[in-house]
mmCIF file of C-alpha atoms and ligand atoms in Angstrom:
data_model
loop_
_atom_site.group_PDB
_atom_site.id
_atom_site.type_symbol
_atom_site.label_atom_id
_atom_site.label_comp_id
_atom_site.label_asym_id
_atom_site.label_seq_id
_atom_site.Cartn_x
_atom_site.Cartn_y
_atom_site.Cartn_z
ATOM 1 C CA MET A 178 -28.945 -6.519 -20.394
ATOM 2 C CA ASN A 179 -25.789 -6.862 -22.393
ATOM 3 C CA PHE A 180 -22.770 -4.737 -21.678
ATOM 4 C CA PRO A 181 -19.964 -4.394 -24.179
ATOM 5 C CA ILE A 182 -16.881 -6.495 -23.156
ATOM 6 C CA GLN A 183 -13.807 -5.868 -25.213
ATOM 7 C CA GLU A 184 -11.239 -7.870 -23.163
ATOM 8 C CA ILE A 185 -11.211 -10.843 -20.902
ATOM 9 C CA TRP A 186 -8.263 -11.422 -18.546
ATOM 10 C CA ILE A 187 -8.146 -14.871 -17.141
ATOM 11 C CA ASP A 188 -6.078 -15.649 -14.101
ATOM 12 C CA THR A 189 -4.039 -18.677 -14.454
ATOM 13 C CA GLU A 190 -5.863 -20.235 -11.440
ATOM 14 C CA ALA A 191 -9.240 -19.713 -13.041
ATOM 15 C CA ALA A 192 -8.325 -20.930 -16.469
ATOM 16 C CA ASP A 193 -9.678 -24.439 -16.067
ATOM 17 C CA ALA A 194 -13.042 -23.431 -14.217
ATOM 18 C CA SER A 195 -15.985 -24.451 -16.341
ATOM 19 C CA LEU A 196 -17.574 -21.089 -15.743
ATOM 20 C CA THR A 197 -14.515 -19.403 -17.214
ATOM 21 C CA LYS A 198 -14.939 -21.403 -20.446
ATOM 22 C CA ASN A 199 -18.622 -20.763 -20.551
ATOM 23 C CA ILE A 200 -18.071 -16.895 -20.165
ATOM 24 C CA VAL A 201 -15.378 -16.803 -22.875
ATOM 25 C CA ARG A 202 -17.753 -18.495 -25.479
ATOM 26 C CA LYS A 203 -20.181 -15.746 -24.964
ATOM 27 C CA PHE A 204 -17.738 -13.078 -26.188
ATOM 28 C CA PRO A 205 -16.247 -14.445 -29.385
ATOM 29 C CA GLN A 206 -15.047 -10.925 -30.375
ATOM 30 C CA ALA A 207 -13.205 -10.168 -27.124
ATOM 31 C CA LYS A 208 -9.473 -10.240 -26.767
ATOM 32 C CA VAL A 209 -8.605 -12.952 -24.295
ATOM 33 C CA ILE A 210 -5.507 -12.518 -22.213
ATOM 34 C CA GLU A 211 -4.188 -15.151 -19.740
ATOM 35 C CA THR A 212 -2.548 -13.517 -16.802
ATOM 36 C CA ASP A 213 -0.390 -14.625 -14.076
ATOM 37 C CA GLN A 214 0.273 -12.394 -10.951
ATOM 38 C CA LYS A 215 3.105 -10.480 -12.678
ATOM 39 C CA ASN A 216 1.461 -9.502 -15.926
ATOM 40 C CA ALA A 217 -1.946 -8.982 -14.237
ATOM 41 C CA SER A 218 -0.119 -6.170 -12.123
ATOM 42 C CA ARG A 219 1.411 -4.858 -15.292
ATOM 43 C CA LEU A 220 -1.877 -4.779 -17.225
ATOM 44 C CA MET A 221 -3.526 -3.026 -14.181
ATOM 45 C CA ARG A 222 -0.702 -0.374 -14.084
ATOM 46 C CA GLU A 223 -1.044 0.419 -17.800
ATOM 47 C CA LEU A 224 -4.928 0.747 -17.296
ATOM 48 C CA GLU A 225 -4.320 3.048 -14.463
ATOM 49 C CA LEU A 226 -2.269 5.302 -16.631
ATOM 50 C CA ALA A 227 -5.191 5.310 -19.329
ATOM 51 C CA ALA A 228 -7.036 8.626 -19.851
ATOM 52 C CA ASP A 229 -10.187 7.306 -18.040
ATOM 53 C CA PRO A 230 -9.378 3.940 -16.350
ATOM 54 C CA PHE A 231 -12.844 3.398 -15.155
ATOM 55 C CA SER A 232 -14.524 3.812 -18.573
ATOM 56 C CA ARG A 233 -11.955 1.512 -20.135
ATOM 57 C CA GLY A 234 -12.114 -0.904 -17.076
ATOM 58 C CA LYS A 235 -15.948 -1.257 -17.539
ATOM 59 C CA LYS A 236 -15.104 -3.100 -20.730
ATOM 60 C CA ILE A 237 -12.598 -5.450 -19.298
ATOM 61 C CA LEU A 238 -13.733 -8.658 -17.542
ATOM 62 C CA ARG A 239 -11.253 -10.277 -15.242
ATOM 63 C CA LEU A 240 -12.097 -13.935 -14.150
ATOM 64 C CA ILE A 241 -10.301 -15.043 -10.893
ATOM 65 C CA ARG A 242 -10.625 -17.331 -8.152
ATOM 66 C CA HIS A 243 -11.638 -15.380 -4.960
ATOM 67 C CA ARG A 244 -9.219 -16.500 -2.212
ATOM 68 C CA GLY A 245 -10.599 -14.633 0.827
ATOM 69 C CA VAL A 246 -13.931 -15.034 2.584
ATOM 70 C CA PHE A 247 -17.282 -14.706 0.609
ATOM 71 C CA VAL A 248 -19.306 -13.404 3.453
ATOM 72 C CA LYS A 249 -18.280 -10.152 4.971
ATOM 73 C CA PRO A 250 -19.929 -7.549 7.129
ATOM 74 C CA CYS A 251 -21.192 -4.402 5.325
ATOM 75 C CA PRO A 252 -18.605 -1.760 5.585
ATOM 76 C CA GLY A 253 -20.558 0.441 8.082
ATOM 77 C CA THR A 254 -18.979 2.695 10.641
ATOM 78 C CA PRO A 255 -19.517 2.678 14.384
ATOM 79 C CA GLU A 256 -20.583 6.409 14.445
ATOM 80 C CA TYR A 257 -23.997 5.739 12.794
ATOM 81 C CA VAL A 258 -26.661 3.129 13.191
ATOM 82 C CA CYS A 259 -25.878 0.096 10.896
ATOM 83 C CA CYS A 260 -28.358 -2.419 9.726
ATOM 84 C CA GLY A 261 -26.105 -5.420 10.214
ATOM 85 C CA LEU A 262 -26.359 -6.504 6.602
ATOM 86 C CA LYS A 263 -23.935 -9.161 5.524
ATOM 87 C CA ILE A 264 -22.166 -8.964 2.037
ATOM 88 C CA LEU A 265 -21.993 -12.142 -0.055
ATOM 89 C CA HIS A 266 -19.089 -11.229 -2.247
ATOM 90 C CA VAL A 267 -19.807 -12.386 -5.745
ATOM 91 C CA GLY A 268 -17.464 -9.963 -7.569
ATOM 92 C CA GLN A 269 -16.593 -6.419 -8.012
ATOM 93 C CA GLY A 270 -16.917 -3.475 -10.314
ATOM 94 C CA CYS A 271 -20.020 -2.648 -12.246
ATOM 95 C CA PRO A 272 -20.667 -2.296 -16.074
ATOM 96 C CA MET A 273 -23.224 0.507 -15.421
ATOM 97 C CA ASP A 274 -21.841 4.019 -14.858
ATOM 98 C CA CYS A 275 -23.547 6.151 -12.207
ATOM 99 C CA ARG A 276 -21.819 9.645 -11.872
ATOM 100 C CA TYR A 277 -22.031 9.508 -8.140
ATOM 101 C CA CYS A 278 -20.984 5.790 -7.811
ATOM 102 C CA ALA A 279 -18.832 5.264 -4.593
ATOM 103 C CA LEU A 280 -16.878 2.435 -6.240
ATOM 104 C CA GLN A 281 -15.075 5.144 -8.330
ATOM 105 C CA ALA A 282 -13.173 6.207 -5.195
ATOM 106 C CA TYR A 283 -12.899 2.694 -3.492
ATOM 107 C CA PHE A 284 -11.106 0.231 -5.849
ATOM 108 C CA ASN A 285 -7.714 0.468 -7.295
ATOM 109 C CA ARG A 286 -8.635 -2.222 -9.787
ATOM 110 C CA PRO A 287 -11.071 -0.465 -12.148
ATOM 111 C CA VAL A 288 -11.962 -3.682 -14.079
ATOM 112 C CA LEU A 289 -15.044 -5.955 -13.812
ATOM 113 C CA GLU A 290 -14.030 -8.929 -11.599
ATOM 114 C CA LEU A 291 -16.019 -12.163 -11.466
ATOM 115 C CA PHE A 292 -15.193 -14.941 -9.118
ATOM 116 C CA VAL A 293 -15.369 -18.330 -11.020
ATOM 117 C CA ASN A 294 -14.923 -20.462 -7.885
ATOM 118 C CA VAL A 295 -18.612 -20.569 -7.088
ATOM 119 C CA GLU A 296 -18.497 -23.831 -5.427
ATOM 120 C CA ASP A 297 -16.276 -22.231 -2.784
ATOM 121 C CA LEU A 298 -18.692 -19.410 -2.376
ATOM 122 C CA PHE A 299 -21.599 -21.837 -1.618
ATOM 123 C CA SER A 300 -19.536 -23.969 0.780
ATOM 124 C CA ASP A 301 -18.305 -20.797 2.573
ATOM 125 C CA LEU A 302 -21.884 -19.554 2.674
ATOM 126 C CA THR A 303 -23.138 -22.848 4.168
ATOM 127 C CA GLN A 304 -20.375 -22.860 6.788
ATOM 128 C CA TYR A 305 -21.176 -19.237 7.737
ATOM 129 C CA LEU A 306 -24.806 -19.845 8.137
ATOM 130 C CA LYS A 307 -24.120 -23.021 10.239
ATOM 131 C CA GLN A 308 -21.690 -21.163 12.445
ATOM 132 C CA ASN A 309 -24.402 -18.357 12.907
ATOM 133 C CA GLY A 310 -27.240 -20.710 13.317
ATOM 134 C CA ASP A 311 -28.637 -19.095 16.429
ATOM 135 C CA THR A 312 -29.248 -15.588 14.746
ATOM 136 C CA PHE A 313 -31.163 -14.558 11.771
ATOM 137 C CA GLN A 314 -28.901 -13.359 8.932
ATOM 138 C CA ARG A 315 -29.762 -10.898 6.108
ATOM 139 C CA LEU A 316 -27.198 -11.172 3.205
ATOM 140 C CA CYS A 317 -27.087 -9.140 0.091
ATOM 141 C CA THR A 318 -24.953 -9.534 -3.129
ATOM 142 C CA GLY A 319 -25.120 -5.929 -4.376
ATOM 143 C CA GLU A 320 -22.597 -4.001 -2.296
ATOM 144 C CA PHE A 321 -19.296 -3.952 -4.519
ATOM 145 C CA THR A 322 -21.201 -4.618 -7.754
ATOM 146 C CA ASP A 323 -24.826 -4.611 -8.947
ATOM 147 C CA SER A 324 -26.547 -8.036 -8.099
ATOM 148 C CA LEU A 325 -27.714 -8.698 -11.623
ATOM 149 C CA ALA A 326 -25.783 -6.733 -14.166
ATOM 150 C CA LEU A 327 -23.404 -9.630 -14.964
ATOM 151 C CA ASP A 328 -25.666 -12.423 -13.721
ATOM 152 C CA ASN A 329 -26.454 -13.433 -17.425
ATOM 153 C CA LEU A 330 -22.679 -14.572 -17.321
ATOM 154 C CA THR A 331 -22.797 -16.450 -14.123
ATOM 155 C CA GLY A 332 -26.429 -17.689 -13.715
ATOM 156 C CA LEU A 333 -25.517 -17.256 -9.919
ATOM 157 C CA ALA A 334 -28.667 -15.407 -8.793
ATOM 158 C CA PRO A 335 -31.166 -18.073 -9.478
ATOM 159 C CA ARG A 336 -28.945 -20.621 -7.876
ATOM 160 C CA LEU A 337 -28.684 -18.411 -4.713
ATOM 161 C CA VAL A 338 -32.418 -17.980 -4.743
ATOM 162 C CA GLU A 339 -32.884 -21.769 -4.659
ATOM 163 C CA PHE A 340 -30.304 -22.023 -1.889
ATOM 164 C CA PHE A 341 -31.787 -19.247 0.345
ATOM 165 C CA ALA A 342 -35.433 -20.619 -0.127
ATOM 166 C CA SER A 343 -34.418 -23.680 1.847
ATOM 167 C CA VAL A 344 -32.396 -21.871 4.687
ATOM 168 C CA PRO A 345 -34.268 -21.364 7.803
ATOM 169 C CA ASN A 346 -32.257 -18.613 9.394
ATOM 170 C CA ALA A 347 -31.309 -16.211 6.559
ATOM 171 C CA SER A 348 -32.536 -14.077 3.709
ATOM 172 C CA LEU A 349 -31.024 -12.816 0.572
ATOM 173 C CA GLU A 350 -31.467 -9.314 -0.815
ATOM 174 C CA ILE A 351 -30.768 -9.041 -4.547
ATOM 175 C CA LYS A 352 -30.077 -5.325 -5.318
ATOM 176 C CA THR A 353 -30.204 -3.744 -8.850
ATOM 177 C CA LYS A 354 -30.542 -0.925 -11.014
ATOM 178 C CA THR A 355 -31.422 -3.382 -14.061
ATOM 179 C CA ASP A 356 -34.591 -4.950 -15.013
ATOM 180 C CA ALA A 357 -32.679 -8.358 -15.738
ATOM 181 C CA ILE A 358 -35.171 -10.545 -13.523
ATOM 182 C CA ASP A 359 -36.354 -13.092 -16.041
ATOM 183 C CA PRO A 360 -33.908 -15.894 -14.854
ATOM 184 C CA LEU A 361 -35.397 -15.363 -11.298
ATOM 185 C CA LEU A 362 -38.934 -15.898 -12.327
ATOM 186 C CA ASP A 363 -38.827 -19.681 -12.519
ATOM 187 C CA VAL A 364 -37.499 -20.161 -9.093
ATOM 188 C CA ASP A 365 -39.714 -20.003 -5.956
ATOM 189 C CA PRO A 366 -38.039 -17.687 -3.287
ATOM 190 C CA LYS A 367 -40.367 -19.199 -0.549
ATOM 191 C CA GLY A 368 -40.532 -15.725 1.204
ATOM 192 C CA ARG A 369 -36.781 -15.766 1.855
ATOM 193 C CA VAL A 370 -35.639 -13.429 -0.973
ATOM 194 C CA ILE A 371 -36.032 -9.734 -1.257
ATOM 195 C CA MET A 372 -35.822 -8.172 -4.797
ATOM 196 C CA ALA A 373 -34.549 -4.647 -4.094
ATOM 197 C CA PHE A 374 -34.400 -1.975 -6.724
ATOM 198 C CA SER A 375 -32.318 1.243 -6.242
ATOM 199 C CA VAL A 376 -34.560 3.958 -7.315
ATOM 200 C CA ASN A 377 -34.097 7.794 -7.659
ATOM 201 C CA ALA A 378 -35.713 10.836 -8.973
ATOM 202 C CA ARG A 379 -36.494 10.482 -12.603
ATOM 203 C CA GLY A 380 -34.175 13.314 -13.645
ATOM 204 C CA ILE A 381 -31.238 11.447 -11.691
ATOM 205 C CA THR A 382 -32.013 8.213 -13.214
ATOM 206 C CA ARG A 383 -31.795 9.862 -16.816
ATOM 207 C CA ARG A 384 -28.768 12.103 -16.168
ATOM 208 C CA ASP A 385 -26.714 10.273 -13.751
ATOM 209 C CA GLU A 386 -27.214 6.490 -13.866
ATOM 210 C CA LEU A 387 -25.662 5.646 -17.335
ATOM 211 C CA ARG A 388 -26.670 2.329 -18.877
ATOM 212 C CA ALA A 389 -29.059 1.493 -15.905
ATOM 213 C CA ALA A 390 -32.636 0.605 -16.670
ATOM 214 C CA PRO A 391 -35.108 3.506 -16.839
ATOM 215 C CA LEU A 392 -37.102 3.808 -13.697
ATOM 216 C CA GLN A 393 -40.352 2.580 -15.141
ATOM 217 C CA LYS A 394 -38.644 -0.616 -16.215
ATOM 218 C CA ARG A 395 -37.226 -1.219 -12.727
ATOM 219 C CA LEU A 396 -40.826 -0.775 -11.340
ATOM 220 C CA GLU A 397 -42.261 -3.125 -14.051
ATOM 221 C CA ALA A 398 -39.635 -5.645 -13.072
ATOM 222 C CA ALA A 399 -40.421 -5.367 -9.308
ATOM 223 C CA LEU A 400 -43.985 -6.022 -10.171
ATOM 224 C CA ARG A 401 -43.139 -9.175 -12.157
ATOM 225 C CA THR A 402 -40.904 -10.577 -9.328
ATOM 226 C CA GLN A 403 -43.476 -9.702 -6.722
ATOM 227 C CA LYS A 404 -46.033 -11.713 -8.555
ATOM 228 C CA LYS A 405 -43.662 -14.628 -8.319
ATOM 229 C CA GLY A 406 -43.477 -14.564 -4.570
ATOM 230 C CA TYR A 407 -40.460 -12.203 -4.021
ATOM 231 C CA LEU A 408 -40.652 -9.619 -1.273
ATOM 232 C CA LEU A 409 -39.661 -6.160 -2.569
ATOM 233 C CA ALA A 410 -37.405 -3.385 -1.265
ATOM 234 C CA PHE A 411 -36.714 -0.065 -2.616
ATOM 235 C CA HIS A 412 -33.536 2.049 -2.037
ATOM 236 C CA PHE A 413 -33.623 5.766 -2.227
ATOM 237 C CA ASP A 414 -29.924 6.110 -2.254
ATOM 238 C CA PRO A 415 -28.287 8.666 -2.951
ATOM 239 C CA ILE A 416 -31.029 11.190 -2.482
ATOM 240 C CA VAL A 417 -29.875 14.363 -4.189
ATOM 241 C CA PRO A 418 -31.733 17.366 -2.915
ATOM 242 C CA LEU A 419 -31.270 19.608 -5.971
ATOM 243 C CA GLN A 420 -33.996 22.345 -6.644
ATOM 244 C CA GLY A 421 -37.205 20.913 -7.134
ATOM 245 C CA TRP A 422 -36.256 17.542 -5.522
ATOM 246 C CA TYR A 423 -39.327 17.113 -3.431
ATOM 247 C CA GLU A 424 -41.565 16.950 -6.411
ATOM 248 C CA GLU A 425 -39.250 14.681 -8.212
ATOM 249 C CA TYR A 426 -38.899 12.227 -5.441
ATOM 250 C CA SER A 427 -42.688 12.317 -4.631
ATOM 251 C CA SER A 428 -43.368 11.405 -8.294
ATOM 252 C CA THR A 429 -41.099 8.322 -7.790
ATOM 253 C CA VAL A 430 -42.820 7.412 -4.567
ATOM 254 C CA ASP A 431 -46.155 7.623 -6.096
ATOM 255 C CA SER A 432 -45.077 5.696 -9.060
ATOM 256 C CA ILE A 433 -43.921 2.753 -6.781
ATOM 257 C CA PHE A 434 -47.178 2.600 -4.925
ATOM 258 C CA ARG A 435 -49.183 2.914 -8.182
ATOM 259 C CA THR A 436 -47.274 -0.133 -9.570
ATOM 260 C CA VAL A 437 -46.660 -2.658 -6.796
ATOM 261 C CA ASP A 438 -48.648 -4.151 -3.987
ATOM 262 C CA SER A 439 -47.459 -2.272 -0.852
ATOM 263 C CA SER A 440 -48.189 -5.110 1.500
ATOM 264 C CA ARG A 441 -45.277 -6.883 -0.209
ATOM 265 C CA ILE A 442 -42.754 -4.343 0.454
ATOM 266 C CA ALA A 443 -40.377 -5.515 3.071
ATOM 267 C CA TRP A 444 -38.639 -2.133 3.496
ATOM 268 C CA ILE A 445 -37.706 1.109 2.063
ATOM 269 C CA SER A 446 -34.423 2.724 2.736
ATOM 270 C CA LEU A 447 -33.394 6.368 2.407
ATOM 271 C CA GLY A 448 -29.874 7.805 2.349
ATOM 272 C CA VAL A 449 -29.067 11.384 1.356
ATOM 273 C CA LEU A 450 -25.909 11.783 -0.802
ATOM 274 C CA ARG A 451 -22.642 11.266 1.100
ATOM 275 C CA PHE A 452 -19.314 10.516 -0.107
ATOM 276 C CA VAL A 453 -15.633 10.106 0.743
ATOM 277 C CA ALA A 454 -13.239 12.956 0.025
ATOM 278 C CA GLY A 455 -11.897 12.241 -3.355
ATOM 279 C CA LEU A 456 -14.975 10.921 -5.017
ATOM 280 C CA LYS A 457 -15.943 14.443 -6.249
ATOM 281 C CA GLU A 458 -12.502 14.762 -8.018
ATOM 282 C CA VAL A 459 -12.605 11.289 -9.649
ATOM 283 C CA ALA A 460 -16.145 11.880 -10.727
ATOM 284 C CA GLU A 461 -15.696 15.335 -12.082
ATOM 285 C CA ALA A 462 -12.476 14.339 -13.935
ATOM 286 C CA ARG A 463 -14.567 11.744 -15.725
ATOM 287 C CA PHE A 464 -17.893 13.480 -16.326
ATOM 288 C CA GLY A 465 -17.183 17.327 -15.970
ATOM 289 C CA LYS A 466 -18.650 19.539 -13.399
ATOM 290 C CA ILE A 467 -21.488 17.847 -11.222
ATOM 291 C CA PRO A 468 -23.566 20.513 -9.562
ATOM 292 C CA TYR A 469 -24.631 18.458 -6.630
ATOM 293 C CA PHE A 470 -21.161 17.801 -5.337
ATOM 294 C CA HIS A 471 -20.874 21.578 -4.692
ATOM 295 C CA ASP A 472 -23.618 21.753 -2.203
ATOM 296 C CA GLY A 473 -22.909 22.743 1.466
ATOM 297 C CA PHE A 474 -21.073 19.462 2.545
ATOM 298 C CA LEU A 475 -19.514 19.290 5.976
ATOM 299 C CA ARG A 476 -17.330 16.470 7.354
ATOM 300 C CA GLY A 477 -19.763 13.781 9.121
ATOM 301 C CA LEU A 478 -18.649 11.794 12.247
ATOM 302 C CA ASP A 479 -17.465 9.012 9.816
ATOM 303 C CA GLY A 480 -15.241 11.637 7.960
ATOM 304 C CA LYS A 481 -17.424 11.381 4.833
ATOM 305 C CA CYS A 482 -18.761 14.554 3.304
ATOM 306 C CA ARG A 483 -22.441 15.011 4.375
ATOM 307 C CA LEU A 484 -25.036 17.678 4.278
ATOM 308 C CA HIS A 485 -25.901 19.357 7.527
ATOM 309 C CA ALA A 486 -28.057 17.058 9.741
ATOM 310 C CA ASP A 487 -31.107 19.564 9.586
ATOM 311 C CA ARG A 488 -31.081 19.450 5.783
ATOM 312 C CA ARG A 489 -30.946 15.591 5.924
ATOM 313 C CA ILE A 490 -33.696 15.560 8.556
ATOM 314 C CA GLU A 491 -35.889 17.609 6.324
ATOM 315 C CA VAL A 492 -35.399 15.486 3.334
ATOM 316 C CA TYR A 493 -35.964 12.189 5.194
ATOM 317 C CA SER A 494 -39.175 13.534 6.956
ATOM 318 C CA ARG A 495 -40.646 14.813 3.720
ATOM 319 C CA VAL A 496 -39.867 11.683 1.711
ATOM 320 C CA ALA A 497 -41.107 9.490 4.627
ATOM 321 C CA ASP A 498 -44.305 11.424 4.849
ATOM 322 C CA ARG A 499 -44.906 10.848 1.054
ATOM 323 C CA ILE A 500 -44.321 7.209 1.602
ATOM 324 C CA ARG A 501 -46.590 7.004 4.622
ATOM 325 C CA ARG A 502 -49.410 8.551 2.649
ATOM 326 C CA HIS A 503 -49.582 5.540 0.708
ATOM 327 C CA ALA A 504 -48.460 2.969 3.304
ATOM 328 C CA PRO A 505 -48.778 4.327 6.823
ATOM 329 C CA ASP A 506 -46.966 1.231 8.297
ATOM 330 C CA ALA A 507 -44.146 1.025 5.765
ATOM 331 C CA ARG A 508 -40.846 -0.024 7.102
ATOM 332 C CA ILE A 509 -38.682 2.818 6.399
ATOM 333 C CA TYR A 510 -35.121 2.934 7.525
ATOM 334 C CA LEU A 511 -32.138 5.246 7.192
ATOM 335 C CA CYS A 512 -28.793 4.043 5.894
ATOM 336 C CA MET A 513 -26.055 5.035 8.053
ATOM 337 C CA GLU A 514 -27.594 7.890 10.215
ATOM 338 C CA SER A 515 -27.444 8.938 13.726
ATOM 339 C CA PRO A 516 -30.032 8.332 16.550
ATOM 340 C CA HIS A 517 -30.624 12.004 16.371
ATOM 341 C CA VAL A 518 -31.546 12.036 12.820
ATOM 342 C CA TRP A 519 -33.701 8.967 13.049
ATOM 343 C CA LYS A 520 -35.763 10.506 15.909
ATOM 344 C CA LYS A 521 -36.178 13.958 14.227
ATOM 345 C CA SER A 522 -37.025 12.742 10.840
ATOM 346 C CA LEU A 523 -38.844 9.295 11.270
ATOM 347 C CA GLY A 524 -39.844 9.770 14.934
ATOM 348 C CA ILE A 525 -38.221 6.382 15.725
ATOM 349 C CA ASP A 526 -35.861 5.900 18.648
ATOM 350 C CA MET A 527 -33.187 3.930 16.983
ATOM 351 C CA GLN A 528 -30.190 3.707 19.329
ATOM 352 C CA HIS A 529 -28.167 0.652 18.296
ATOM 353 C CA ASP A 530 -27.292 -1.581 15.373
ATOM 354 C CA ARG A 531 -29.150 -4.446 16.912
ATOM 355 C CA ASP A 532 -32.317 -2.181 17.171
ATOM 356 C CA LEU A 533 -32.296 -1.635 13.396
ATOM 357 C CA GLU A 534 -31.361 -5.338 12.832
ATOM 358 C CA ALA A 535 -34.521 -6.342 14.766
ATOM 359 C CA TYR A 536 -36.542 -3.777 12.990
ATOM 360 C CA LEU A 537 -35.686 -5.137 9.531
ATOM 361 C CA ASN A 538 -35.763 -8.810 10.591
ATOM 362 C CA SER A 539 -39.351 -8.312 11.610
ATOM 363 C CA ALA A 540 -40.232 -7.861 7.959
ATOM 364 C CA LEU A 541 -39.080 -11.395 7.384
ATOM 365 C CA GLN A 542 -39.811 -13.353 10.518
ATOM 366 C CA LYS A 543 -43.293 -12.854 11.859
ATOM 367 C CA GLU A 544 -42.156 -14.069 15.268
ATOM 368 C CA VAL A 545 -39.397 -11.468 15.666
ATOM 369 C CA ARG A 546 -40.485 -8.033 16.816
ATOM 370 C CA PRO A 547 -38.443 -4.993 16.522
ATOM 371 C CA ASN A 548 -36.711 -4.142 19.888
ATOM 372 C CA GLN A 549 -36.919 -7.695 21.060
ATOM 373 C CA GLY A 550 -33.810 -9.335 22.657
ATOM 374 C CA GLY A 551 -32.743 -6.680 25.100
ATOM 375 C CA THR A 552 -32.563 -3.797 22.842
ATOM 376 C CA SER A 553 -33.076 -0.242 24.104
ATOM 377 C CA CYS A 554 -35.045 1.813 21.603
ATOM 378 C CA LYS A 555 -36.620 3.916 24.267
ATOM 379 C CA LYS A 556 -33.464 5.909 25.182
ATOM 380 C CA PHE A 557 -32.509 9.025 23.228
ATOM 381 C CA LEU A 558 -29.295 10.783 23.122
ATOM 382 C CA PRO A 559 -28.978 14.462 24.192
ATOM 383 C CA GLU A 560 -29.477 16.937 21.486
ATOM 384 C CA PRO A 561 -26.207 17.526 19.360
ATOM 385 C CA HIS A 562 -24.375 20.774 19.707
ATOM 386 C CA LEU A 563 -21.608 21.411 17.307
ATOM 387 C CA LYS A 564 -21.041 18.095 15.469
ATOM 388 C CA ASN A 565 -22.620 17.229 12.101
ATOM 389 C CA PHE A 566 -24.677 14.239 13.381
HETATM 390 S S1 SF4 B 726 -25.441 0.633 -10.414
HETATM 391 FE FE1 SF4 B 726 -24.480 0.765 -8.430
HETATM 392 S S2 SF4 B 726 -22.350 -0.034 -8.590
HETATM 393 FE FE2 SF4 B 726 -23.170 0.192 -10.608
HETATM 394 S S3 SF4 B 726 -22.261 2.242 -11.195
HETATM 395 FE FE3 SF4 B 726 -24.374 2.545 -10.388
HETATM 396 S S4 SF4 B 726 -23.999 3.065 -8.135
HETATM 397 FE FE4 SF4 B 726 -22.150 1.941 -9.091
#
């Protein structure tokens, strides 16, 4: 997939990197601007004052050296059960443009940023895995960007697959809405890499996921990677329960199971639309009125706008039922939900982060069983009263 890049900003410190030179060569038409700290801030301020900084920023590529750590915990919240995923930070911003995208409300730098000090990433990653050698680590590259949308520029994903294929205590999840998987097909993942596709109701993929691959293309890409030894994952996130949602999501579920071998699906996550206050305004300023942001949202325990727990439970139970019709033992999990919602919708006692970690790790390590290691999935919290769990 090629996305239009009109400008490339190169930070002084990144100018000599070989990756920088390779990337610049790929965009002979782009305006190249070398930036130090001062004029990068000025350019950013000018961009913020543009009519739609996000649309403009998606055509600007900024090449920098990342100075912080490359491995970070996923930004979960203590109020809900978190899966303990670690983020491998490869860059931020995304050239696709989903109307509901949370990044619109998170970043004050609306450009696409790629880190050119890839060798630092590998040494940070090696160090991290060494320091945490006694526990199994699940890492993912697709949190602050799409894992593959800009990978044709960096060639990082196949290198990471090779790296993780030889690591005993970790797995990598590559998460995408593209079908740009060709470079991954020549690398043997050795059961350590999960190719994850974000999926949705077809209507949402067409209307709301601008420049992403059509659903059928994602599923075909899933099949091709599965045939090459990758485990698969599917993320239904965000589920948007508009009128007719059940039929639409059922159709997507059925298409998945018609296309791929269900025994090679590591997990399927479900997450009903939730968002930080402020996203609605940013998104509607860009796209006009978006009906699903005007549903009955309440503040959740994490301060985000969430639908009432009873509605989320209904959505999760019905989608999970549909999945289980095809694969009764499917490892379904909820993204950032309470033990109450877990129990009521999936019938699973999921009390703690470590329970969920063990549940997902068991997909990758045959010897690890959910709830091992002193976890306490048997307990269950009292029924909630007034709070929107
Ligand atoms: S693909 Fe993901 S990161 Fe990219 S715009 Fe859509 S939601 Fe945002």
